Amino acid sequence: MEKPLSSFDAFVIGSGPNGLAAAVALAQQGLAVKIFEAKDTVGGGTRTLELTEPGFKHDICSAVHPTAAGSPFFNTLPLHKFGLEWIHPDYPVAHPLEHGEAVIIEKSFENTLNRLGKDSKNYRKLFKEFVDSWKYLSRDAFGNLRVPNHPLSMMRLGWYGMFSSNLLSSSFFDLESTRAYFSGLSAHSIIPLENAFTASFGLILGTSVHSVGWPIAKGGSHSITQALADFFESLGGKIQLGTHIESLDEIPTGKPILFDLTPQQVVSIAEQQIPEKLRSRLLNYNYGPGTFKIDFALSEPVPWLNEECRKAGTLHLGGSMEEIARSEREVWQGIHSEKPYVLISQPSIFDDSRAPQGKHTLWSYCHVPNGSTETMEQQIINQIERYAPGFRDTIISASTMHAMDFEKYNPNYIGGDINGGAQNLKQLFGRPLLKWNPYKLPVKNLYICSSSTPPGGGVHGMCGFNAAKSVLKNEFGIKLPV
Ligand SMILES: Cc1cc2nc3c(=O)[nH]c(=O)nc-3n(C[C@H](O)[C@H](O)[C@H](O)COP(=O)(O)OP(=O)(O)OC[C@H]3O[C@@H](n4cnc5c(N)ncnc54)[C@H](O)[C@@H]3O)c2cc1C
């Protein structure tokens, strides 16, 4: 028999990695927790589906998981017992360049230094301390706003991180190739690379290559959220699928409610409860550019000109620092770049469960203006062909999603923004509101736990975990260790 809703201690709306993380953290303390999920499966931005042909499993959104594998919270959970297995590609990242050249980054820091020629000394100077201290530093970087456990390393990260990516990479590196590689990392921010603080993305992602690796999940990204959901249910948690919450009238009052949603949806669901002034502050929250994605079913691996690129899990395409910076700037100017910065993952090279024998999948996307409905299919294929001539001939079929398809697929992707809001200077720290505790909305019982809170986008569950800590402390008097 179904438990009545009134018997639950807390409710979570949305079962993305943050919603699940929050629900798990609450259930671990013995609370009865219920998740409502609009779709028929759990997972949010972490689902896998046969998008193109039977037997070809594609990660619809997230594919590469340095932040999940390095998550201070996920790493405390027995997710491997619930089917989660990480696969580390031979090389975590490659950045192909003209004439078959490429920057190849290995998980081994020392091996990478050996590849970087005259930039190796400065690469060591920039990254070594962060790589060595990442285990502890990541708790500061992904945790609540507080006095850091490792103030000196955190101050150093903050100091270098506050520069623009362009400035930091051109002052640290002499080689165009190393600058291009750093730009490819920083461009994950989806912010123009001449803006302050974009270097922080390059630093954190660049550190994670060596400290964690950039693994994929065996069987597809869905196995991350499925493992979280199964663990949650093993703790007694309940998940109600196929339930799109439209208003708080559907949930008993007086219990904490955690939104794994962005401010715009929170306002629409809790319109009655949120005072007008707060409503307009939340509606002023900014969303960033959108995404255009193509998933390919291939007859053979991508014929990268550079042989070592064939063994890389992730590739950043887009050429030099200047080219990548231009394409990211264009996106903010409302322009669909003719030569976009393209992110690639080739999971089936390392995980044979992703495609029929001998066949392959390829995951690719680029950034586009928010709300775009334009196709970038040819631009993405051209960028791949640039570094892998003959790629077109390997395509069996393809599935595309423009920015508004993303919003339709997951209402959290407003205008195709995959990070739950722009990660600009104001919203890097003040997400969704500039407050010491950004998870607690200034309304009784209401919390936000999605990537619209710190530390922002990516699969790591730390927004959810931090929000759950706030709920436990405020509503139940339970204080978890920092
Ligand atoms: C193309 C793409 C590529 C990406 N690549 C990566 C990557 O490689 N690595 C990485 O770490 N991250 C990546 N991300 C980002 C990552 O997927 C997100 O940052 C992450 O999923 C955010 O998690 P979340 O729990 O905050 O929200 P979401 O994952 O968006 O989950 C929100 C959930 O709420 C549900 N929901 C929405 N409205 C309602 C409602 N009214 N009622 C009930 N349920 C509702 C949705 O169906 C969804 O399941 C990518 C995203 C995209 C789109």
Coordinates of C-alpha atoms and ligand atoms in Angstrom, one line a residue:
M1 CA 0.0 0.0 0.0
E2 CA 1.2 3.5 -0.8
K3 CA 2.3 5.6 2.2
P4 CA 0.2 8.7 2.5
L5 CA 2.0 11.9 1.6
S6 CA 1.5 13.3 5.1
S7 CA 3.7 10.5 6.5
F8 CA 6.9 11.9 4.7
D9 CA 9.4 14.2 6.4
A10 CA 10.6 15.9 3.3
F11 CA 10.0 16.2 -0.5
V12 CA 12.3 16.7 -3.4
I13 CA 11.0 17.9 -6.8
G14 CA 13.2 16.5 -9.6
S15 CA 15.5 13.5 -9.7
G16 CA 18.6 14.9 -11.4
P17 CA 22.0 14.1 -9.7
N18 CA 21.4 16.9 -7.3
G19 CA 17.9 16.0 -6.4
L20 CA 19.0 12.4 -5.8
A21 CA 22.0 13.5 -3.8
A22 CA 19.8 15.7 -1.5
A23 CA 17.3 12.9 -1.1
V24 CA 20.0 10.3 -0.2
A25 CA 21.7 12.7 2.3
L26 CA 18.3 13.2 4.1
A27 CA 17.4 9.5 4.0
Q28 CA 20.8 8.6 5.5
Q29 CA 19.7 10.5 8.6
G30 CA 16.6 8.3 8.9
L31 CA 14.1 10.8 7.3
A32 CA 11.2 9.5 5.1
V33 CA 11.8 11.3 1.8
K34 CA 9.8 11.3 -1.4
I35 CA 11.0 12.4 -4.8
F36 CA 8.6 13.6 -7.6
E37 CA 10.0 13.3 -11.1
A38 CA 8.3 14.5 -14.2
K39 CA 9.7 11.9 -16.6
D40 CA 9.3 8.1 -16.6
T41 CA 12.9 7.5 -15.5
V42 CA 15.1 9.1 -12.9
G43 CA 18.3 11.0 -13.9
G44 CA 17.8 14.6 -15.2
G45 CA 20.9 15.4 -17.2
T46 CA 22.3 12.0 -16.6
R47 CA 20.4 9.5 -18.7
T48 CA 21.3 7.2 -21.6
L49 CA 19.1 6.1 -24.5
E50 CA 19.2 4.4 -27.9
L51 CA 18.8 7.7 -29.7
T52 CA 19.9 6.7 -33.2
E53 CA 19.8 2.9 -33.9
P54 CA 19.0 -0.2 -31.8
G55 CA 22.0 -1.2 -29.8
F56 CA 23.7 2.3 -29.9
K57 CA 23.5 3.7 -26.4
H58 CA 23.9 7.5 -26.2
D59 CA 24.3 9.8 -23.2
I60 CA 21.6 12.3 -23.8
C61 CA 23.3 15.0 -21.7
S62 CA 26.3 14.4 -19.4
A63 CA 28.9 11.9 -20.7
V64 CA 32.3 12.6 -19.0
H65 CA 32.5 12.6 -15.3
P66 CA 35.5 14.1 -13.5
T67 CA 33.2 15.9 -11.1
A68 CA 31.1 12.8 -10.3
A69 CA 34.1 10.5 -9.8
G70 CA 35.8 13.2 -7.7
S71 CA 32.6 14.3 -5.8
P72 CA 33.3 14.5 -2.1
F73 CA 29.7 13.3 -1.4
F74 CA 29.4 10.5 -4.0
N75 CA 32.7 9.1 -2.8
T76 CA 31.2 8.4 0.6
L77 CA 28.4 6.3 -1.0
P78 CA 28.5 2.6 -1.9
L79 CA 27.5 3.3 -5.5
H80 CA 29.7 0.5 -6.9
K81 CA 27.4 -1.9 -5.0
F82 CA 24.6 -0.5 -7.0
G83 CA 26.2 -1.0 -10.4
L84 CA 28.3 2.1 -10.9
E85 CA 31.7 1.4 -12.5
W86 CA 34.1 4.0 -13.8
I87 CA 36.1 3.4 -17.0
H88 CA 39.2 5.5 -17.5
P89 CA 40.2 6.1 -21.1
D90 CA 43.8 5.7 -22.1
Y91 CA 44.1 9.5 -22.3
P92 CA 41.5 11.7 -20.5
V93 CA 41.7 14.7 -22.9
A94 CA 43.1 15.5 -26.3
H95 CA 43.1 18.8 -28.2
P96 CA 43.7 18.2 -31.9
L97 CA 45.5 20.9 -33.9
E98 CA 46.3 21.5 -37.5
H99 CA 48.4 19.0 -39.6
G100 CA 47.8 16.0 -37.3
E101 CA 49.3 17.6 -34.3
A102 CA 47.6 17.4 -30.9
V103 CA 48.0 18.2 -27.2
I104 CA 47.6 14.9 -25.4
I105 CA 47.0 15.0 -21.7
E106 CA 47.6 11.9 -19.6
K107 CA 46.2 11.2 -16.1
S108 CA 49.9 10.9 -15.0
F109 CA 51.1 14.4 -14.2
E110 CA 54.8 13.5 -14.9
N111 CA 54.0 11.9 -18.3
T112 CA 52.1 15.0 -19.3
L113 CA 55.0 17.2 -18.3
N114 CA 57.2 15.2 -20.6
R115 CA 54.9 16.0 -23.5
L116 CA 54.6 19.7 -23.0
G117 CA 58.1 20.8 -24.1
K118 CA 59.1 24.3 -23.0
D119 CA 55.7 24.8 -21.2
S120 CA 56.3 21.9 -18.8
K121 CA 58.0 24.0 -16.2
N122 CA 55.2 26.5 -16.0
Y123 CA 52.5 23.8 -16.2
R124 CA 54.1 22.2 -13.2
K125 CA 54.2 25.6 -11.4
L126 CA 50.6 26.3 -12.1
F127 CA 49.0 22.9 -11.4
K128 CA 51.3 20.8 -9.1
E129 CA 50.1 22.2 -5.8
F130 CA 46.4 21.9 -6.8
V131 CA 46.9 18.3 -8.1
D132 CA 48.7 17.3 -4.9
S133 CA 46.1 18.8 -2.6
W134 CA 42.9 18.2 -4.7
K135 CA 41.5 15.6 -2.3
Y136 CA 41.2 18.2 0.4
L137 CA 40.9 21.3 -1.8
S138 CA 37.9 19.8 -3.7
R139 CA 36.0 19.8 -0.4
D140 CA 36.6 23.6 -0.1
A141 CA 35.9 24.2 -3.8
F142 CA 32.6 22.2 -3.8
G143 CA 31.5 22.8 -0.2
N144 CA 29.4 25.4 1.5
L145 CA 30.7 29.0 1.7
R146 CA 32.8 29.0 4.8
V147 CA 36.4 29.4 6.1
P148 CA 38.3 26.9 3.9
N149 CA 40.1 23.9 5.4
H150 CA 43.1 24.7 3.2
P151 CA 43.2 28.5 3.1
L152 CA 46.6 28.8 1.4
S153 CA 45.8 26.5 -1.5
M154 CA 42.3 28.0 -1.7
M155 CA 43.7 31.5 -1.8
R156 CA 46.1 30.5 -4.6
L157 CA 43.3 28.9 -6.5
G158 CA 41.2 32.1 -6.0
W159 CA 44.1 34.3 -7.0
Y160 CA 44.9 32.5 -10.3
G161 CA 41.2 31.7 -10.9
M162 CA 40.1 35.3 -10.8
F163 CA 41.9 36.1 -14.1
S164 CA 40.5 35.6 -17.5
S165 CA 41.4 32.4 -19.2
N166 CA 43.0 34.3 -22.0
L167 CA 45.2 36.3 -19.7
L168 CA 46.3 33.4 -17.5
S169 CA 47.1 31.0 -20.3
S170 CA 49.0 33.6 -22.3
S171 CA 51.0 34.7 -19.3
F172 CA 51.8 31.2 -18.2
F173 CA 52.3 29.3 -21.5
D174 CA 54.6 30.1 -24.4
L175 CA 53.3 27.5 -26.8
E176 CA 50.1 28.2 -28.8
S177 CA 49.2 24.5 -28.4
T178 CA 49.2 24.7 -24.5
R179 CA 47.3 27.9 -24.6
A180 CA 44.7 26.3 -26.9
Y181 CA 44.4 23.3 -24.5
F182 CA 43.8 25.6 -21.5
S183 CA 41.2 27.5 -23.5
G184 CA 39.4 24.3 -24.3
L185 CA 39.2 23.5 -20.6
S186 CA 38.0 27.0 -19.6
A187 CA 35.4 27.1 -22.4
H188 CA 33.4 24.6 -20.3
S189 CA 32.3 27.7 -18.4
I190 CA 30.3 28.9 -21.4
I191 CA 31.5 32.4 -20.6
P192 CA 33.6 34.6 -23.0
L193 CA 37.2 33.7 -22.2
E194 CA 38.3 37.3 -21.8
N195 CA 36.0 37.6 -18.8
A196 CA 37.4 37.6 -15.2
F197 CA 37.2 34.2 -13.4
T198 CA 37.0 32.1 -16.5
A199 CA 40.5 30.8 -15.6
S200 CA 39.0 29.1 -12.6
F201 CA 37.2 26.6 -14.8
G202 CA 40.5 25.8 -16.7
L203 CA 42.3 25.4 -13.3
I204 CA 39.7 23.1 -11.7
L205 CA 39.1 20.9 -14.8
G206 CA 42.8 20.8 -15.6
T207 CA 43.5 19.7 -12.0
S208 CA 40.8 17.1 -12.1
V209 CA 42.5 15.5 -15.2
H210 CA 45.4 14.4 -13.0
S211 CA 43.8 14.1 -9.6
V212 CA 40.7 12.2 -10.6
G213 CA 40.8 11.4 -14.3
W214 CA 38.0 12.1 -16.8
P215 CA 36.1 8.7 -16.6
I216 CA 32.9 7.6 -18.3
A217 CA 30.3 5.4 -16.6
K218 CA 30.2 1.8 -17.8
G219 CA 26.9 1.2 -19.7
G220 CA 26.2 4.9 -19.9
S221 CA 25.8 7.9 -17.6
H222 CA 22.4 6.7 -16.5
S223 CA 24.2 4.1 -14.3
I224 CA 25.3 7.0 -12.1
T225 CA 21.8 8.2 -11.3
Q226 CA 20.3 4.7 -11.3
A227 CA 22.9 3.7 -8.7
L228 CA 21.9 6.8 -6.6
A229 CA 18.2 6.0 -7.0
D230 CA 18.7 2.3 -6.1
F231 CA 20.7 3.3 -3.0
F232 CA 18.1 5.9 -2.0
E233 CA 15.3 3.2 -2.3
S234 CA 17.4 0.8 -0.2
L235 CA 17.3 3.5 2.5
G236 CA 13.5 3.4 2.4
G237 CA 13.2 6.4 0.0
K238 CA 10.3 6.6 -2.4
I239 CA 10.3 7.9 -6.0
Q240 CA 7.2 8.9 -7.9
L241 CA 7.9 9.0 -11.6
G242 CA 5.7 10.6 -14.3
T243 CA 4.6 13.4 -12.0
H244 CA 5.2 16.9 -13.2
I245 CA 4.6 19.2 -10.2
E246 CA 2.7 22.3 -11.3
S247 CA 2.0 23.9 -7.9
L248 CA 2.8 23.4 -4.2
D249 CA -0.9 22.5 -3.6
E250 CA 0.1 19.0 -4.7
I251 CA 2.4 18.6 -1.7
P252 CA 1.4 18.7 2.0
T253 CA 2.3 22.0 3.7
G254 CA 4.6 22.3 6.7
K255 CA 7.3 19.9 5.4
P256 CA 10.6 20.9 3.8
I257 CA 10.5 21.0 0.0
L258 CA 13.7 20.9 -2.0
F259 CA 13.5 22.1 -5.7
D260 CA 16.0 20.4 -8.0
L261 CA 14.9 23.1 -10.4
T262 CA 16.0 26.5 -11.6
P263 CA 14.6 29.8 -10.1
Q264 CA 12.1 30.3 -13.0
Q265 CA 10.4 27.0 -12.3
V266 CA 10.5 27.5 -8.6
V267 CA 8.6 30.8 -9.0
S268 CA 6.0 29.2 -11.2
I269 CA 5.4 26.3 -8.8
A270 CA 5.5 28.3 -5.6
E271 CA 3.9 31.5 -6.9
Q272 CA 1.4 31.7 -4.0
Q273 CA 4.1 31.2 -1.3
I274 CA 6.8 33.5 -2.7
P275 CA 6.4 37.2 -1.9
E276 CA 6.4 39.6 -4.9
K277 CA 9.8 41.2 -4.2
L278 CA 11.6 37.8 -3.9
R279 CA 9.7 36.6 -7.0
S280 CA 11.2 39.5 -9.1
R281 CA 14.7 38.9 -7.7
L282 CA 14.4 35.2 -8.7
L283 CA 13.1 36.1 -12.1
N284 CA 16.1 38.4 -12.6
Y285 CA 18.4 35.4 -12.5
N286 CA 20.3 35.1 -15.7
Y287 CA 20.4 32.1 -18.0
G288 CA 23.4 31.4 -20.2
P289 CA 23.8 30.3 -23.8
G290 CA 22.2 27.1 -25.1
T291 CA 23.6 23.9 -26.6
F292 CA 23.3 22.2 -29.9
K293 CA 24.1 18.5 -29.8
I294 CA 24.6 15.6 -32.3
D295 CA 24.8 12.0 -31.3
F296 CA 26.3 9.8 -34.0
A297 CA 26.1 6.1 -34.8
L298 CA 29.3 5.2 -36.6
S299 CA 30.4 2.3 -38.7
E300 CA 34.0 2.6 -37.4
P301 CA 36.0 4.7 -35.0
V302 CA 36.6 8.4 -35.9
P303 CA 39.6 8.5 -38.2
W304 CA 41.5 11.2 -36.2
L305 CA 44.6 12.2 -38.1
N306 CA 46.5 12.1 -34.9
E307 CA 46.7 8.4 -33.8
E308 CA 46.8 9.2 -30.1
C309 CA 43.5 11.1 -30.4
R310 CA 41.9 7.7 -31.1
K311 CA 42.7 6.7 -27.5
A312 CA 41.3 9.9 -25.9
G313 CA 38.0 9.8 -24.0
T314 CA 37.3 13.5 -24.5
L315 CA 38.4 15.9 -27.3
H316 CA 38.1 19.6 -27.5
L317 CA 37.9 20.9 -31.1
G318 CA 38.2 24.5 -32.1
G319 CA 41.8 25.2 -32.8
S320 CA 43.8 28.0 -31.2
M321 CA 43.1 30.0 -28.1
E322 CA 42.0 33.0 -30.3
E323 CA 39.6 30.8 -32.3
I324 CA 38.0 29.2 -29.3
A325 CA 37.7 32.6 -27.6
R326 CA 36.1 34.1 -30.7
S327 CA 33.5 31.3 -31.0
E328 CA 32.5 31.6 -27.3
R329 CA 32.3 35.4 -27.5
E330 CA 30.1 35.1 -30.6
V331 CA 27.6 32.9 -28.8
W332 CA 27.0 35.7 -26.2
Q333 CA 26.6 38.2 -29.1
G334 CA 23.8 36.1 -30.5
I335 CA 25.9 34.7 -33.4
H336 CA 25.9 31.0 -34.4
S337 CA 29.6 30.5 -34.9
E338 CA 30.8 29.1 -38.2
K339 CA 33.7 27.4 -36.5
P340 CA 32.3 26.5 -33.1
Y341 CA 34.2 25.1 -30.1
V342 CA 33.0 21.5 -30.1
L343 CA 33.1 19.0 -27.2
I344 CA 33.5 15.3 -28.1
S345 CA 33.3 12.1 -26.2
Q346 CA 34.0 8.7 -27.8
P347 CA 32.7 6.2 -25.1
S348 CA 32.4 3.1 -27.2
I349 CA 36.2 3.0 -27.8
F350 CA 36.5 2.1 -24.1
D351 CA 33.1 0.6 -23.2
D352 CA 31.9 -2.1 -25.6
S353 CA 28.4 -2.1 -24.1
R354 CA 27.7 1.2 -25.9
A355 CA 27.4 -0.1 -29.5
P356 CA 27.1 -3.3 -31.5
Q357 CA 30.3 -5.1 -32.1
G358 CA 32.7 -3.1 -34.3
K359 CA 30.4 -0.1 -34.4
H360 CA 30.7 3.1 -32.4
T361 CA 28.9 6.1 -30.8
L362 CA 30.1 9.6 -30.8
W363 CA 28.7 12.4 -28.5
S364 CA 29.3 16.0 -29.7
Y365 CA 27.9 19.4 -28.9
C366 CA 28.6 23.1 -29.2
H367 CA 27.4 26.3 -27.6
V368 CA 24.7 28.5 -29.3
P369 CA 22.7 31.6 -28.3
N370 CA 20.1 31.0 -25.6
G371 CA 16.7 30.0 -27.1
S372 CA 18.2 29.0 -30.5
T373 CA 16.3 26.7 -32.8
E374 CA 19.0 26.7 -35.5
T375 CA 20.9 23.6 -36.6
M376 CA 24.7 23.4 -36.2
E377 CA 25.0 20.0 -37.8
Q378 CA 27.2 21.0 -40.7
Q379 CA 29.4 23.3 -38.5
I380 CA 30.0 20.4 -36.0
I381 CA 30.7 17.9 -38.8
N382 CA 33.1 20.4 -40.5
Q383 CA 35.0 20.8 -37.2
I384 CA 35.4 17.0 -36.8
E385 CA 36.4 16.6 -40.5
R386 CA 39.1 19.3 -40.0
Y387 CA 40.9 16.9 -37.6
A388 CA 39.5 13.6 -39.0
P389 CA 39.1 13.7 -42.8
G390 CA 36.8 11.0 -43.9
F391 CA 34.6 11.2 -40.8
R392 CA 31.5 11.8 -42.9
D393 CA 31.8 8.4 -44.5
T394 CA 31.7 6.7 -41.1
I395 CA 28.2 8.1 -40.2
I396 CA 25.4 5.5 -40.1
S397 CA 22.9 7.9 -38.6
A398 CA 22.6 10.9 -36.3
S399 CA 20.2 12.4 -33.8
T400 CA 20.2 16.2 -33.2
M401 CA 18.9 18.4 -30.4
H402 CA 18.8 22.2 -30.7
A403 CA 18.7 24.5 -27.7
M404 CA 14.9 24.5 -27.4
D405 CA 14.7 20.7 -27.8
F406 CA 16.8 20.6 -24.7
E407 CA 14.3 22.8 -22.8
K408 CA 11.5 20.6 -24.0
Y409 CA 13.4 17.5 -22.9
N410 CA 14.2 18.9 -19.4
P411 CA 12.5 22.1 -18.2
N412 CA 15.6 22.9 -16.2
Y413 CA 17.4 23.7 -19.4
I414 CA 15.9 27.2 -19.9
G415 CA 16.6 28.3 -23.5
G416 CA 19.0 25.3 -23.7
D417 CA 21.2 26.5 -20.8
I418 CA 22.7 23.2 -19.4
N419 CA 24.2 24.7 -16.3
G420 CA 21.0 25.9 -14.4
G421 CA 22.0 29.5 -15.1
A422 CA 24.9 31.5 -16.4
Q423 CA 28.1 31.0 -14.5
N424 CA 29.2 34.6 -14.7
L425 CA 31.0 36.4 -11.9
K426 CA 27.8 37.5 -10.1
Q427 CA 26.2 34.0 -10.3
L428 CA 29.3 32.0 -9.7
F429 CA 29.0 32.8 -6.0
G430 CA 25.5 34.4 -5.7
R431 CA 23.5 31.5 -7.1
P432 CA 20.5 32.0 -7.2
L433 CA 20.7 34.9 -4.6
L434 CA 23.7 36.5 -3.0
K435 CA 23.3 34.9 0.5
W436 CA 25.5 33.2 3.0
N437 CA 23.2 30.2 2.7
P438 CA 22.1 30.2 -0.9
Y439 CA 20.1 26.9 -0.5
K440 CA 17.5 28.2 1.9
L441 CA 14.9 30.4 0.1
P442 CA 13.7 33.2 2.4
V443 CA 10.3 31.4 2.5
K444 CA 9.3 28.9 5.2
N445 CA 10.3 25.3 4.4
L446 CA 11.5 26.0 0.8
Y447 CA 15.0 25.1 -0.4
I448 CA 16.7 24.9 -3.8
C449 CA 19.1 22.1 -4.4
S450 CA 19.8 22.2 -8.2
S451 CA 22.8 23.4 -10.2
S452 CA 21.3 26.9 -9.8
T453 CA 23.1 26.8 -6.4
P454 CA 26.9 26.6 -5.7
P455 CA 29.0 24.9 -6.9
G456 CA 26.9 25.1 -10.1
G457 CA 26.7 22.9 -13.2
G458 CA 28.1 19.4 -13.6
V459 CA 27.3 16.0 -12.2
H460 CA 28.7 16.0 -8.7
G461 CA 25.6 16.1 -6.4
M462 CA 27.3 18.7 -4.2
C463 CA 24.5 21.3 -4.7
G464 CA 22.1 18.6 -3.5
F465 CA 24.3 17.5 -0.6
N466 CA 24.9 21.1 0.6
A467 CA 21.2 21.9 0.4
A468 CA 20.4 18.7 2.4
K469 CA 22.9 19.8 5.1
S470 CA 21.0 23.1 5.3
V471 CA 17.6 21.3 5.6
L472 CA 19.0 18.9 8.3
K473 CA 20.4 21.8 10.3
N474 CA 17.5 24.3 10.0
E475 CA 14.5 21.9 10.1
F476 CA 15.7 18.9 12.2
G477 CA 18.6 20.3 14.3
I478 CA 21.0 17.7 12.8
K479 CA 24.5 19.1 12.1
L480 CA 26.6 17.0 9.6
P481 CA 30.3 17.4 9.9
V482 CA 31.7 19.9 7.4
Ligands
LIG1 C1 24.4 18.3 -23.6 C2 24.8 18.2 -22.1 C3 26.1 17.8 -21.9 C4 26.5 17.8 -20.5 N1 27.8 17.2 -20.3 C5 28.2 17.0 -19.0 C6 29.3 16.2 -18.7 O1 29.9 15.7 -19.6 N2 29.7 16.1 -17.4 C7 29.0 16.7 -16.4 O2 29.4 16.6 -15.2 N3 27.9 17.4 -16.6 C8 27.4 17.6 -17.9 N4 26.2 18.3 -18.2 C9 25.6 19.0 -17.1 C10 24.8 18.1 -16.1 O3 24.0 17.2 -16.9 C11 23.9 19.0 -15.2 O4 24.7 20.0 -14.6 C12 23.3 18.2 -14.1 O5 22.4 17.2 -14.7 C13 22.4 19.1 -13.2 O6 21.8 18.3 -12.3 P1 20.5 18.8 -11.4 O7 20.2 17.7 -10.5 O8 20.8 20.1 -10.9 O9 19.3 19.0 -12.5 P2 18.8 18.1 -13.7 O10 19.8 17.0 -14.0 O11 18.5 19.0 -14.8 O12 17.5 17.4 -13.1 C14 16.3 18.0 -12.9 C15 15.2 17.0 -12.9 O13 14.0 17.6 -12.6 C16 12.9 17.1 -13.3 N5 11.8 18.1 -13.3 C17 11.9 19.4 -13.9 N6 10.7 20.0 -13.7 C18 10.0 19.2 -12.9 C19 8.7 19.4 -12.3 N7 8.0 20.5 -12.4 N8 8.2 18.3 -11.5 C20 8.9 17.2 -11.4 N9 10.1 17.0 -12.0 C21 10.7 18.0 -12.7 C22 13.5 16.9 -14.7 O14 12.8 16.0 -15.5 C23 14.9 16.4 -14.3 O15 14.9 15.0 -14.1 C24 25.7 18.3 -19.5 C25 24.4 18.7 -19.8 C26 24.0 18.7 -21.1 C27 22.6 19.1 -21.4

